[in-house]
Amino acid sequence: MLVLGLESSCDETAAALVEDGVRVRGDAVASQVDVHAEWGGVVPEIASRHHVINLIPVLQTALDRAGARLDDVDGIAVTRGPGLVGALLVGVQAAKAMAWARGIPLVGVNHLEGHLSAVWLDGAQGPGFPHLALLVSGGHSELVIARDHGVFEVLGATRDDAAGEAFDKVGKMLGLGYPAGPVIDKLAQTGDPKAFALPRPMRGRGLDFSFSGMKTAVLTIVQREGVPTGQRLADLCASFQASVIDQLVRKTHAAIEQHHVKQLQVAGGVAANRGLRAAVGELCTSLGVELFVPSPARCTDNAAMIAAAGYWRLQRGERADLTLNATATLPLSEPA
Ligand code: KG4
Ligand code: ZN
């Protein structure tokens, strides 16, 4: 079954053709990073307008790369939330128009479910069920038990900023541009993670996260001594990253013990972080837990993961009609 995935929830316009939920035949992503960089974050209205411009060329590129035509498509999966409503609507309307005009089955997908479906792409073996998932992106940080494709139980979530959001906000304070996660990741490689004593909050057994305190701590340092440069900037990035990773790993460890899981997947944009990948690797080795992490390119927003998630829903006979709509908030535990 060849599924066309469309993704436009934030600042990436993406289309992909995926066979049987696992084999990526062709995909394309148009990033708007340059457009939003001068604002230090995503401007929703500008994002919507660029999705309108980019969607058809991105779709055509994905079809060309797959050597396919719209007539070959057996189902369309589109992100319906969570995200920026104006941005989501561009993908949802395009998907509905194509599904209606060509009589192709349509299904709406939760963006977070998409992230949790990337792990099976590109011929990866992927985890079985149930398994634990650490989902860390620009908008969400959650620990989730995946019971089946599309069936989740949320164990804990951030009480304030998402992990990626904290990376981006700290990066903004340090003049590192947007998105700052990959830049901090790179600088942290040459920094000393013990150079700055940043807070290590949420020390109890609960599974929620909080990242705003460490962000404030970085702000206090910048107010006291200005934006550091050279080695000191690398040290601050390494110290901040270490405190984020410390909390993510501690909570993941607690969830593994409390829920007796034997497999873990880490997903979302922050899962591309080298320090986090190494730290969860060590944790899993020490606990005898099998670890699954998508390739860095499949961690950040893409449409192949949406097509993959949609495939399982289409397989179960799920169909959306033309009342399908975009929604800004959409919990993972809610059925699509
Ligand atoms: O999953 P994603 O592409 O979009 C959302 O659904 O939010 O995640 C984007 C987030 C951004 O905050 C970005 O800074 C962060 O992921 N990110 C990283 C890295 N690559 C992307 N954070 C830390 N290290 C990275 N290498
Ligand atoms: Zn995402």
mmCIF file of C-alpha atoms and ligand atoms in Angstrom:
data_model
loop_
_atom_site.group_PDB
_atom_site.id
_atom_site.type_symbol
_atom_site.label_atom_id
_atom_site.label_comp_id
_atom_site.label_asym_id
_atom_site.label_seq_id
_atom_site.Cartn_x
_atom_site.Cartn_y
_atom_site.Cartn_z
ATOM 1 C CA MET A 1 0.000 0.000 0.000
ATOM 2 C CA LEU A 2 1.501 3.331 -1.114
ATOM 3 C CA VAL A 3 0.614 6.167 1.297
ATOM 4 C CA LEU A 4 1.178 9.842 0.610
ATOM 5 C CA GLY A 5 2.012 11.752 3.797
ATOM 6 C CA LEU A 6 1.638 15.514 4.137
ATOM 7 C CA GLU A 7 3.048 17.557 7.028
ATOM 8 C CA SER A 8 2.635 21.289 7.632
ATOM 9 C CA SER A 9 2.167 21.660 11.406
ATOM 10 C CA CYS A 10 4.962 24.173 12.017
ATOM 11 C CA ASP A 11 7.685 25.542 9.741
ATOM 12 C CA GLU A 12 8.428 22.537 7.553
ATOM 13 C CA THR A 13 6.368 21.723 4.469
ATOM 14 C CA ALA A 14 6.855 18.053 3.749
ATOM 15 C CA ALA A 15 5.506 15.312 1.509
ATOM 16 C CA ALA A 16 6.505 11.665 1.310
ATOM 17 C CA LEU A 17 5.482 8.412 -0.328
ATOM 18 C CA VAL A 18 5.869 5.400 1.919
ATOM 19 C CA GLU A 19 5.141 1.785 1.070
ATOM 20 C CA ASP A 20 3.524 -0.425 3.711
ATOM 21 C CA GLY A 21 4.412 1.991 6.513
ATOM 22 C CA VAL A 22 8.131 1.223 6.328
ATOM 23 C CA ARG A 23 9.762 1.806 2.934
ATOM 24 C CA VAL A 24 10.311 5.447 1.972
ATOM 25 C CA ARG A 25 9.954 5.640 -1.827
ATOM 26 C CA GLY A 26 10.387 9.412 -2.023
ATOM 27 C CA ASP A 27 10.291 12.355 0.330
ATOM 28 C CA ALA A 28 10.866 16.086 0.284
ATOM 29 C CA VAL A 29 11.025 18.760 2.975
ATOM 30 C CA ALA A 30 10.982 22.526 2.388
ATOM 31 C CA SER A 31 12.351 24.185 5.495
ATOM 32 C CA GLN A 32 11.364 27.737 6.371
ATOM 33 C CA VAL A 33 14.241 28.153 8.816
ATOM 34 C CA ASP A 34 15.763 31.045 6.852
ATOM 35 C CA VAL A 35 12.400 32.824 6.658
ATOM 36 C CA HIS A 36 11.842 32.739 10.432
ATOM 37 C CA ALA A 37 15.479 33.131 11.534
ATOM 38 C CA GLU A 38 15.345 36.921 11.617
ATOM 39 C CA TRP A 39 12.419 36.759 14.083
ATOM 40 C CA GLY A 40 14.127 34.274 16.419
ATOM 41 C CA GLY A 41 11.196 31.862 16.192
ATOM 42 C CA VAL A 42 8.321 30.766 13.983
ATOM 43 C CA VAL A 43 5.837 33.499 12.992
ATOM 44 C CA PRO A 44 2.555 31.601 12.451
ATOM 45 C CA GLU A 45 1.074 33.771 9.691
ATOM 46 C CA ILE A 46 4.330 33.770 7.710
ATOM 47 C CA ALA A 47 4.524 29.982 8.136
ATOM 48 C CA SER A 48 1.008 29.501 6.696
ATOM 49 C CA ARG A 49 1.778 31.629 3.664
ATOM 50 C CA HIS A 50 4.962 29.730 2.911
ATOM 51 C CA HIS A 51 3.174 26.387 3.221
ATOM 52 C CA VAL A 52 0.789 27.585 0.499
ATOM 53 C CA ILE A 53 3.742 28.457 -1.735
ATOM 54 C CA ASN A 54 5.757 25.319 -0.995
ATOM 55 C CA LEU A 55 3.180 22.549 -0.828
ATOM 56 C CA ILE A 56 2.651 21.715 -4.508
ATOM 57 C CA PRO A 57 6.376 21.869 -5.450
ATOM 58 C CA VAL A 58 7.245 19.690 -2.431
ATOM 59 C CA LEU A 59 4.534 17.183 -3.373
ATOM 60 C CA GLN A 60 5.777 17.083 -6.969
ATOM 61 C CA THR A 61 9.368 16.537 -5.796
ATOM 62 C CA ALA A 62 8.312 13.655 -3.525
ATOM 63 C CA LEU A 63 6.343 12.037 -6.391
ATOM 64 C CA ASP A 64 9.284 12.479 -8.800
ATOM 65 C CA ARG A 65 11.722 10.957 -6.309
ATOM 66 C CA ALA A 66 9.382 7.997 -5.860
ATOM 67 C CA GLY A 67 8.903 7.659 -9.621
ATOM 68 C CA ALA A 68 5.170 7.717 -8.895
ATOM 69 C CA ARG A 69 2.053 9.623 -9.894
ATOM 70 C CA LEU A 70 -0.942 10.620 -7.796
ATOM 71 C CA ASP A 71 -2.852 7.755 -9.476
ATOM 72 C CA ASP A 72 -0.488 5.274 -7.789
ATOM 73 C CA VAL A 73 -1.375 6.519 -4.302
ATOM 74 C CA ASP A 74 -3.587 4.153 -2.243
ATOM 75 C CA GLY A 75 -4.133 6.478 0.728
ATOM 76 C CA ILE A 76 -3.414 10.003 1.954
ATOM 77 C CA ALA A 77 -2.309 10.739 5.532
ATOM 78 C CA VAL A 78 -2.162 14.318 6.741
ATOM 79 C CA THR A 79 -1.123 15.891 10.041
ATOM 80 C CA ARG A 80 -4.264 17.326 11.655
ATOM 81 C CA GLY A 81 -2.662 18.487 14.932
ATOM 82 C CA PRO A 82 -1.163 19.504 17.241
ATOM 83 C CA GLY A 83 0.464 22.575 15.746
ATOM 84 C CA LEU A 84 -0.234 26.013 14.326
ATOM 85 C CA VAL A 85 -3.812 25.939 13.074
ATOM 86 C CA GLY A 86 -3.212 28.171 10.047
ATOM 87 C CA ALA A 87 -0.213 26.062 9.057
ATOM 88 C CA LEU A 88 -2.014 22.737 9.607
ATOM 89 C CA LEU A 89 -4.982 23.898 7.552
ATOM 90 C CA VAL A 90 -2.850 24.186 4.418
ATOM 91 C CA GLY A 91 -1.940 20.499 4.529
ATOM 92 C CA VAL A 92 -5.408 19.377 5.627
ATOM 93 C CA GLN A 93 -7.183 21.294 2.849
ATOM 94 C CA ALA A 94 -4.753 20.057 0.190
ATOM 95 C CA ALA A 95 -5.160 16.464 1.391
ATOM 96 C CA LYS A 96 -8.943 16.725 1.385
ATOM 97 C CA ALA A 97 -8.957 18.242 -2.118
ATOM 98 C CA MET A 98 -6.774 15.454 -3.531
ATOM 99 C CA ALA A 99 -8.692 12.715 -1.727
ATOM 100 C CA TRP A 100 -12.020 14.058 -2.969
ATOM 101 C CA ALA A 101 -10.898 14.722 -6.553
ATOM 102 C CA ARG A 102 -9.212 11.309 -6.980
ATOM 103 C CA GLY A 103 -11.381 9.216 -4.681
ATOM 104 C CA ILE A 104 -8.372 8.284 -2.516
ATOM 105 C CA PRO A 105 -8.924 7.131 1.117
ATOM 106 C CA LEU A 106 -7.936 9.836 3.611
ATOM 107 C CA VAL A 107 -6.849 9.714 7.233
ATOM 108 C CA GLY A 108 -5.881 12.417 9.776
ATOM 109 C CA VAL A 109 -2.729 11.825 11.844
ATOM 110 C CA ASN A 110 -1.548 13.160 15.196
ATOM 111 C CA HIS A 111 1.874 14.748 14.620
ATOM 112 C CA LEU A 112 3.246 13.132 17.797
ATOM 113 C CA GLU A 113 2.067 9.721 16.634
ATOM 114 C CA GLY A 114 4.003 10.461 13.452
ATOM 115 C CA HIS A 115 7.194 11.012 15.467
ATOM 116 C CA LEU A 116 6.609 7.692 17.222
ATOM 117 C CA SER A 117 6.185 5.905 13.851
ATOM 118 C CA ALA A 118 9.510 7.058 12.353
ATOM 119 C CA VAL A 119 11.340 4.275 14.160
ATOM 120 C CA TRP A 120 10.070 1.624 11.698
ATOM 121 C CA LEU A 121 11.097 3.524 8.562
ATOM 122 C CA ASP A 122 13.986 2.655 6.244
ATOM 123 C CA GLY A 123 13.885 -1.062 6.958
ATOM 124 C CA ALA A 124 14.663 -0.618 10.656
ATOM 125 C CA GLN A 125 13.489 -3.529 12.766
ATOM 126 C CA GLY A 126 11.820 -1.264 15.330
ATOM 127 C CA PRO A 127 10.453 -2.096 18.771
ATOM 128 C CA GLY A 128 7.573 -4.432 19.597
ATOM 129 C CA PHE A 129 4.617 -3.616 21.875
ATOM 130 C CA PRO A 130 4.324 -2.481 24.546
ATOM 131 C CA HIS A 131 7.418 -0.300 24.680
ATOM 132 C CA LEU A 132 8.398 2.955 26.350
ATOM 133 C CA ALA A 133 8.821 6.086 24.234
ATOM 134 C CA LEU A 134 10.631 9.287 25.145
ATOM 135 C CA LEU A 135 9.246 11.945 22.809
ATOM 136 C CA VAL A 136 11.262 15.156 22.827
ATOM 137 C CA SER A 137 10.540 17.858 20.271
ATOM 138 C CA GLY A 138 10.195 21.617 19.970
ATOM 139 C CA GLY A 139 6.613 21.513 21.223
ATOM 140 C CA HIS A 140 6.445 18.403 23.444
ATOM 141 C CA SER A 141 8.381 16.370 25.998
ATOM 142 C CA GLU A 142 6.573 13.224 27.059
ATOM 143 C CA LEU A 143 7.126 9.723 28.368
ATOM 144 C CA VAL A 144 4.646 7.368 26.779
ATOM 145 C CA ILE A 145 3.799 3.677 26.814
ATOM 146 C CA ALA A 146 3.051 2.623 23.235
ATOM 147 C CA ARG A 147 0.611 -0.311 23.461
ATOM 148 C CA ASP A 148 0.095 -0.657 19.709
ATOM 149 C CA HIS A 149 0.319 1.517 16.606
ATOM 150 C CA GLY A 150 -1.782 4.545 17.547
ATOM 151 C CA VAL A 151 -2.543 3.341 21.089
ATOM 152 C CA PHE A 152 -0.710 5.302 23.787
ATOM 153 C CA GLU A 153 -0.705 5.964 27.502
ATOM 154 C CA VAL A 154 1.009 9.194 28.523
ATOM 155 C CA LEU A 155 3.009 8.694 31.740
ATOM 156 C CA GLY A 156 4.472 12.160 32.108
ATOM 157 C CA ALA A 157 4.873 15.446 30.265
ATOM 158 C CA THR A 158 6.576 18.782 30.653
ATOM 159 C CA ARG A 159 5.022 21.235 33.066
ATOM 160 C CA ASP A 160 6.480 24.248 31.244
ATOM 161 C CA ASP A 161 8.831 24.348 28.259
ATOM 162 C CA ALA A 162 9.407 21.436 25.928
ATOM 163 C CA ALA A 163 13.029 20.263 25.768
ATOM 164 C CA GLY A 164 13.529 21.606 22.241
ATOM 165 C CA GLU A 165 11.872 24.879 23.202
ATOM 166 C CA ALA A 166 14.363 25.244 26.080
ATOM 167 C CA PHE A 167 17.261 24.617 23.656
ATOM 168 C CA ASP A 168 15.847 27.241 21.286
ATOM 169 C CA LYS A 169 15.199 29.858 23.979
ATOM 170 C CA VAL A 170 18.620 29.433 25.574
ATOM 171 C CA GLY A 171 20.151 29.612 22.097
ATOM 172 C CA LYS A 172 18.313 32.856 21.463
ATOM 173 C CA MET A 173 19.755 34.338 24.684
ATOM 174 C CA LEU A 174 23.212 33.278 23.518
ATOM 175 C CA GLY A 175 22.740 34.717 20.011
ATOM 176 C CA LEU A 176 22.912 31.299 18.349
ATOM 177 C CA GLY A 177 20.032 31.786 15.876
ATOM 178 C CA TYR A 178 16.981 29.587 15.315
ATOM 179 C CA PRO A 179 16.578 26.671 15.779
ATOM 180 C CA ALA A 180 19.431 26.572 18.277
ATOM 181 C CA GLY A 181 19.261 22.882 19.271
ATOM 182 C CA PRO A 182 21.706 21.675 16.591
ATOM 183 C CA VAL A 183 24.089 24.606 17.290
ATOM 184 C CA ILE A 184 24.143 23.957 21.057
ATOM 185 C CA ASP A 185 24.650 20.242 20.296
ATOM 186 C CA LYS A 186 27.746 21.097 18.205
ATOM 187 C CA LEU A 187 29.207 23.639 20.665
ATOM 188 C CA ALA A 188 28.593 21.269 23.599
ATOM 189 C CA GLN A 189 30.947 18.741 22.017
ATOM 190 C CA THR A 190 33.959 20.924 22.831
ATOM 191 C CA GLY A 191 32.639 22.321 26.127
ATOM 192 C CA ASP A 192 33.005 21.264 29.759
ATOM 193 C CA PRO A 193 29.589 20.135 31.094
ATOM 194 C CA LYS A 194 30.736 20.813 34.671
ATOM 195 C CA ALA A 195 31.890 24.401 34.041
ATOM 196 C CA PHE A 196 28.561 25.908 35.168
ATOM 197 C CA ALA A 197 26.476 24.458 37.999
ATOM 198 C CA LEU A 198 22.991 24.618 36.488
ATOM 199 C CA PRO A 199 19.916 23.339 38.360
ATOM 200 C CA ARG A 200 18.945 19.658 38.168
ATOM 201 C CA PRO A 201 15.231 19.930 39.033
ATOM 202 C CA MET A 202 12.418 17.338 39.343
ATOM 203 C CA ARG A 203 14.319 14.946 41.587
ATOM 204 C CA GLY A 204 11.269 13.003 42.795
ATOM 205 C CA ARG A 205 9.876 9.729 41.400
ATOM 206 C CA GLY A 206 7.218 11.514 39.285
ATOM 207 C CA LEU A 207 7.545 11.334 35.504
ATOM 208 C CA ASP A 208 6.838 14.967 34.571
ATOM 209 C CA PHE A 209 9.559 17.274 33.265
ATOM 210 C CA SER A 210 10.428 20.918 33.874
ATOM 211 C CA PHE A 211 12.996 22.885 31.891
ATOM 212 C CA SER A 212 12.171 26.519 32.622
ATOM 213 C CA GLY A 213 14.408 26.706 35.743
ATOM 214 C CA MET A 214 17.599 25.889 33.850
ATOM 215 C CA LYS A 215 16.615 28.407 31.180
ATOM 216 C CA THR A 216 16.272 31.095 33.884
ATOM 217 C CA ALA A 217 19.638 30.035 35.328
ATOM 218 C CA VAL A 218 21.288 30.626 31.943
ATOM 219 C CA LEU A 219 19.565 34.015 31.715
ATOM 220 C CA THR A 220 20.956 34.947 35.154
ATOM 221 C CA ILE A 221 24.481 34.046 33.995
ATOM 222 C CA VAL A 222 24.054 36.140 30.832
ATOM 223 C CA GLN A 223 22.739 39.089 32.864
ATOM 224 C CA ARG A 224 25.692 38.795 35.251
ATOM 225 C CA GLU A 225 28.567 38.352 32.829
ATOM 226 C CA GLY A 226 27.154 39.044 29.353
ATOM 227 C CA VAL A 227 26.967 36.514 26.540
ATOM 228 C CA PRO A 228 30.101 34.372 26.827
ATOM 229 C CA THR A 229 32.320 33.767 23.809
ATOM 230 C CA GLY A 230 34.856 31.160 22.715
ATOM 231 C CA GLN A 231 35.526 28.313 25.150
ATOM 232 C CA ARG A 232 33.228 29.789 27.804
ATOM 233 C CA LEU A 233 30.298 29.749 25.340
ATOM 234 C CA ALA A 234 31.023 26.096 24.562
ATOM 235 C CA ASP A 235 31.208 25.387 28.317
ATOM 236 C CA LEU A 236 27.827 27.042 28.941
ATOM 237 C CA CYS A 237 26.232 25.096 26.061
ATOM 238 C CA ALA A 238 27.714 21.849 27.401
ATOM 239 C CA SER A 239 26.523 22.604 30.947
ATOM 240 C CA PHE A 240 23.000 23.489 29.801
ATOM 241 C CA GLN A 241 22.760 20.433 27.546
ATOM 242 C CA ALA A 242 24.036 18.199 30.361
ATOM 243 C CA SER A 243 21.320 19.431 32.727
ATOM 244 C CA VAL A 244 18.574 18.801 30.122
ATOM 245 C CA ILE A 245 19.957 15.333 29.366
ATOM 246 C CA ASP A 246 20.350 14.544 33.073
ATOM 247 C CA GLN A 247 16.631 15.093 33.630
ATOM 248 C CA LEU A 248 15.543 13.250 30.483
ATOM 249 C CA VAL A 249 17.687 10.243 31.380
ATOM 250 C CA ARG A 250 16.650 10.224 35.070
ATOM 251 C CA LYS A 251 12.942 10.262 34.216
ATOM 252 C CA THR A 252 13.361 7.662 31.483
ATOM 253 C CA HIS A 253 15.237 5.461 33.968
ATOM 254 C CA ALA A 254 12.410 5.848 36.501
ATOM 255 C CA ALA A 255 9.772 5.018 33.853
ATOM 256 C CA ILE A 256 11.672 1.888 32.755
ATOM 257 C CA GLU A 257 11.789 0.673 36.366
ATOM 258 C CA GLN A 258 8.213 1.598 37.226
ATOM 259 C CA HIS A 259 6.722 0.034 34.096
ATOM 260 C CA HIS A 260 9.135 -2.907 33.657
ATOM 261 C CA VAL A 261 9.676 -2.278 29.944
ATOM 262 C CA LYS A 262 12.382 -4.010 27.950
ATOM 263 C CA GLN A 263 12.404 -1.701 24.912
ATOM 264 C CA LEU A 264 12.752 2.084 24.576
ATOM 265 C CA GLN A 265 12.416 4.367 21.593
ATOM 266 C CA VAL A 266 13.506 8.010 21.597
ATOM 267 C CA ALA A 267 11.823 10.271 19.036
ATOM 268 C CA GLY A 268 11.324 13.924 18.047
ATOM 269 C CA GLY A 269 13.763 16.643 16.996
ATOM 270 C CA VAL A 270 15.785 16.574 20.228
ATOM 271 C CA ALA A 271 16.421 12.849 19.674
ATOM 272 C CA ALA A 272 18.886 14.049 17.010
ATOM 273 C CA ASN A 273 21.071 15.404 19.853
ATOM 274 C CA ARG A 274 24.356 13.514 20.031
ATOM 275 C CA GLY A 275 24.723 13.908 23.776
ATOM 276 C CA LEU A 276 21.219 12.549 24.401
ATOM 277 C CA ARG A 277 21.711 9.627 21.999
ATOM 278 C CA ALA A 278 24.914 8.677 23.819
ATOM 279 C CA ALA A 279 23.363 9.073 27.288
ATOM 280 C CA VAL A 280 20.263 6.959 26.578
ATOM 281 C CA GLY A 281 22.577 4.429 24.937
ATOM 282 C CA GLU A 282 24.539 4.115 28.187
ATOM 283 C CA LEU A 283 21.354 3.932 30.260
ATOM 284 C CA CYS A 284 19.903 1.149 28.131
ATOM 285 C CA THR A 285 23.139 -0.827 28.154
ATOM 286 C CA SER A 286 23.308 -0.617 31.945
ATOM 287 C CA LEU A 287 19.676 -1.755 32.343
ATOM 288 C CA GLY A 288 19.653 -4.394 29.597
ATOM 289 C CA VAL A 289 16.987 -2.474 27.673
ATOM 290 C CA GLU A 290 16.873 -2.513 23.871
ATOM 291 C CA LEU A 291 17.128 0.996 22.388
ATOM 292 C CA PHE A 292 15.620 2.262 19.120
ATOM 293 C CA VAL A 293 16.320 5.761 17.790
ATOM 294 C CA PRO A 294 15.497 6.906 14.239
ATOM 295 C CA SER A 295 18.266 8.388 12.093
ATOM 296 C CA PRO A 296 18.738 12.122 12.871
ATOM 297 C CA ALA A 297 16.967 13.141 9.630
ATOM 298 C CA ARG A 298 13.881 11.124 10.633
ATOM 299 C CA CYS A 299 13.879 12.617 14.160
ATOM 300 C CA THR A 300 13.081 16.140 12.973
ATOM 301 C CA ASP A 301 9.810 16.935 11.218
ATOM 302 C CA ASN A 302 9.209 15.030 7.991
ATOM 303 C CA ALA A 303 6.256 13.560 6.127
ATOM 304 C CA ALA A 304 7.490 9.965 5.911
ATOM 305 C CA MET A 305 6.645 9.543 9.605
ATOM 306 C CA ILE A 306 3.118 10.883 8.929
ATOM 307 C CA ALA A 307 2.640 8.449 6.043
ATOM 308 C CA ALA A 308 3.880 5.631 8.307
ATOM 309 C CA ALA A 309 1.441 6.498 11.097
ATOM 310 C CA GLY A 310 -1.372 6.901 8.547
ATOM 311 C CA TYR A 311 -0.628 3.496 7.041
ATOM 312 C CA TRP A 312 -1.498 1.669 10.282
ATOM 313 C CA ARG A 313 -4.719 3.670 10.630
ATOM 314 C CA LEU A 314 -5.726 2.988 7.005
ATOM 315 C CA GLN A 315 -4.905 -0.695 7.535
ATOM 316 C CA ARG A 316 -7.401 -0.743 10.416
ATOM 317 C CA GLY A 317 -10.054 0.605 8.046
ATOM 318 C CA GLU A 318 -10.062 4.114 9.451
ATOM 319 C CA ARG A 319 -11.254 6.814 7.031
ATOM 320 C CA ALA A 320 -11.651 10.579 7.425
ATOM 321 C CA ASP A 321 -14.310 12.427 5.489
ATOM 322 C CA LEU A 322 -14.374 16.010 4.280
ATOM 323 C CA THR A 323 -15.222 17.281 7.774
ATOM 324 C CA LEU A 324 -11.587 16.555 8.762
ATOM 325 C CA ASN A 325 -10.224 19.685 10.410
ATOM 326 C CA ALA A 326 -7.023 21.043 11.913
ATOM 327 C CA THR A 327 -6.676 21.266 15.685
ATOM 328 C CA ALA A 328 -4.038 23.190 17.667
ATOM 329 C CA THR A 329 -4.000 20.870 20.661
ATOM 330 C CA LEU A 330 -4.321 17.123 20.293
ATOM 331 C CA PRO A 331 -3.199 14.809 23.093
ATOM 332 C CA LEU A 332 -1.442 11.630 22.097
ATOM 333 C CA SER A 333 -3.834 9.556 24.164
ATOM 334 C CA GLU A 334 -6.871 10.832 22.233
ATOM 335 C CA PRO A 335 -7.973 8.697 19.270
ATOM 336 C CA ALA A 336 -7.352 10.476 15.931
HETATM 337 O O1 KG4 B 1 10.355 17.384 16.110
HETATM 338 P P1 KG4 B 1 10.774 18.713 15.611
HETATM 339 O O2 KG4 B 1 11.466 18.780 14.274
HETATM 340 O O3 KG4 B 1 9.583 19.696 15.563
HETATM 341 C C1 KG4 B 1 8.564 19.701 16.519
HETATM 342 O O4 KG4 B 1 7.654 18.847 16.412
HETATM 343 O O5 KG4 B 1 8.671 20.536 17.430
HETATM 344 O O6 KG4 B 1 11.728 19.316 16.747
HETATM 345 C C2 KG4 B 1 12.326 20.559 16.590
HETATM 346 C C3 KG4 B 1 13.122 20.831 17.835
HETATM 347 C C4 KG4 B 1 13.707 22.239 17.879
HETATM 348 O O7 KG4 B 1 13.458 22.784 19.143
HETATM 349 C C5 KG4 B 1 15.197 22.001 17.655
HETATM 350 O O8 KG4 B 1 16.024 22.977 18.274
HETATM 351 C C6 KG4 B 1 15.373 20.653 18.286
HETATM 352 O O9 KG4 B 1 14.235 19.924 17.918
HETATM 353 N N1 KG4 B 1 16.574 19.964 17.780
HETATM 354 C C7 KG4 B 1 17.631 19.660 18.544
HETATM 355 C C8 KG4 B 1 18.585 19.056 17.694
HETATM 356 N N2 KG4 B 1 18.053 19.001 16.430
HETATM 357 C C9 KG4 B 1 16.820 19.565 16.509
HETATM 358 N N3 KG4 B 1 17.847 19.853 19.858
HETATM 359 C C10 KG4 B 1 19.034 19.448 20.360
HETATM 360 N N4 KG4 B 1 20.009 18.887 19.599
HETATM 361 C C11 KG4 B 1 19.826 18.663 18.293
HETATM 362 N N5 KG4 B 1 20.786 18.088 17.545
HETATM 363 ZN ZN ZN B 2 7.627 17.471 15.269
#
